[in-house]
């Protein structure tokens, strides 16, 4: 029995079409073969057809490596032996020709599998096949009773072994971990006696972050999975100019290399002054010294530092470009890329074979108009290409890429493919495949993605790496193959429907959401969608997750093997996090205001259910952090993606109801009863805060209703817009503050705090009949007794559109303040209500900001 799922799966597209194979075989037969005489007779005797490697569980082949084979090649040969044994039960001997001769064994008609190059078997024909092949490429040649698997380098040989295992044995590295590898059970293993496979990657460098090192945050299992699927980074391009011009070297000798002649205090938010005298020559000298000290290095990164800080973006600078680029920031491309070319040309005079990567990012996102980049430079164009599901974004982004194609020979695609911290599977397989094919056609030779996976996204990372290698593969067939290998033939259709459901949500529904449109339509926007804002969940419903659960339960019931059941269970565990996220997210624009006591009690009960889901969500995250596969590499806490489950409108209605009741009111009594009896601190603290606001408990926040002027508030405005005191709308008293056209900013006040739970609430309003895409994020910047920074605590950034215009909404969050953090005693919190995205001409009003310490 021959298991050849990969070949049959790829038969309609890619490099495995029969016509291509026939032409390759014809070319192969036309070559005059020069084989070692001692092997020629055996070859003539075996003829054509299939070559048996394993027959009825018995080994019929031996694996041979050269005596001088390096460690990587030998490991690849051992991998071949191990997986064939897992599939068939037969252990193929692994030896060198010297070992074979010393043993006195006679192989007779047994097959020989040669892994890697070897002087005793590398014929002129094989050498010819390797010529001009990319170093990650490989040749698999079967001829007579011999199989040759080799590449120009050990990497190529390793990837050739991986291909052999996929193509002929049926191995699939589906997800990381021992349960994530599909190895079929085979009695026999055969390969064609005369077949030539010659492959090389469409992109010579392929990298997922942070899977690049087995010792990194992703861990060994996730790194191993990526490597098995042919991830291999071969060019440096990341933020690096702080290393090229270290402040400890140039701070005193060349302060003019830094913005304003001021020595930077960190590695971010500054760039070297590209037009400074002598800076080109200094860069050339430093890079040559680097290659002198690192002779095996093949590339050097000229990537700009993170977070801007360009000398030439200062209007007072003589080279100030005075123009915005396509992402709405000062265009420094002509200045920077002219500097790049000068540096590269200088280094290549000494090291002509080196590569130079860099980031086409923010101020240098657009291609230069005045220079063409040297062919040895690979600019990585930074973009969240999921957003290309929107035709307007796609058209604008492709215009940038095509502009780059005219200015650079080789391009890189930098992707923001995040799995975590997104709270549902962000699947867009069809769009992703189209993007890779388009990139290949535009000269993209390198790929990098900030993946930070959540393996609940299923085939997305797997298919991504397959398409980076060969973008002509059919993504639908790759996905179907993945589903079947993952959970078995009977269960696969339900898993497929599950991911197709989420692909439809993310490609059809989410692009119409406020979350997407407020990013897409912004004058100045980041290169990536705001993953730190989960308001895309407002377009996802309880019905969506109910449908998903039904599909996955059907999937689980139809698995046939222990391995399939284990993989199905992993998918279900990841779904439980997605489910809890949707069911707890505070999106409640359609909640009716309670008119009766029973309706108010029912609203409170709904809040308790949503809080229970929010608690379950965080418990799942905590549980997953102990799992090497399920752990979230970008945590919800890090980006403020933590919420109570209580929506702003719900809290506003309950607060108003309780405020209107007497002390013996039913809703007040029920809230007090829950506080007294619940074992859940989250529930108790949030209800304590609700009562404090509703009953007008004294607040630590001074001038919380802005009735006494501005003090002690100060109004932070990061970019454009205004924030000021207003008499037009007020929730209580006569005053509030109004944000108008405020891109980012908000009211700030320092308050004394100590360790323990601390509640903050804020009321906001948008005038009736207006549409406001803004969001608010409650934040505490913790400080020590001297005012030094300790850490920052963030609530979720929530859209104001969840409350209808013309109504006041109440946003609240319970922060847990540490008494001591990193050895520093917390004495003060700088409260910030961070407002984002108030469009010009729109107004957002803020009133009655309350903060209270809660009982531990």
Coordinates of C-alpha atoms in Angstrom, one line a residue, residues 150 213 306 531 580 606 725 751 781:
X150 CA 20.0 16.0 -0.9
X213 CA 14.5 29.9 18.7
X306 CA 11.0 51.6 16.7
X531 CA -5.4 44.1 18.4
X580 CA -16.2 32.9 26.9
X606 CA -27.8 38.9 33.1
X725 CA -14.6 72.1 30.3
X751 CA -4.6 60.0 43.4
X781 CA 0.0 54.6 36.0

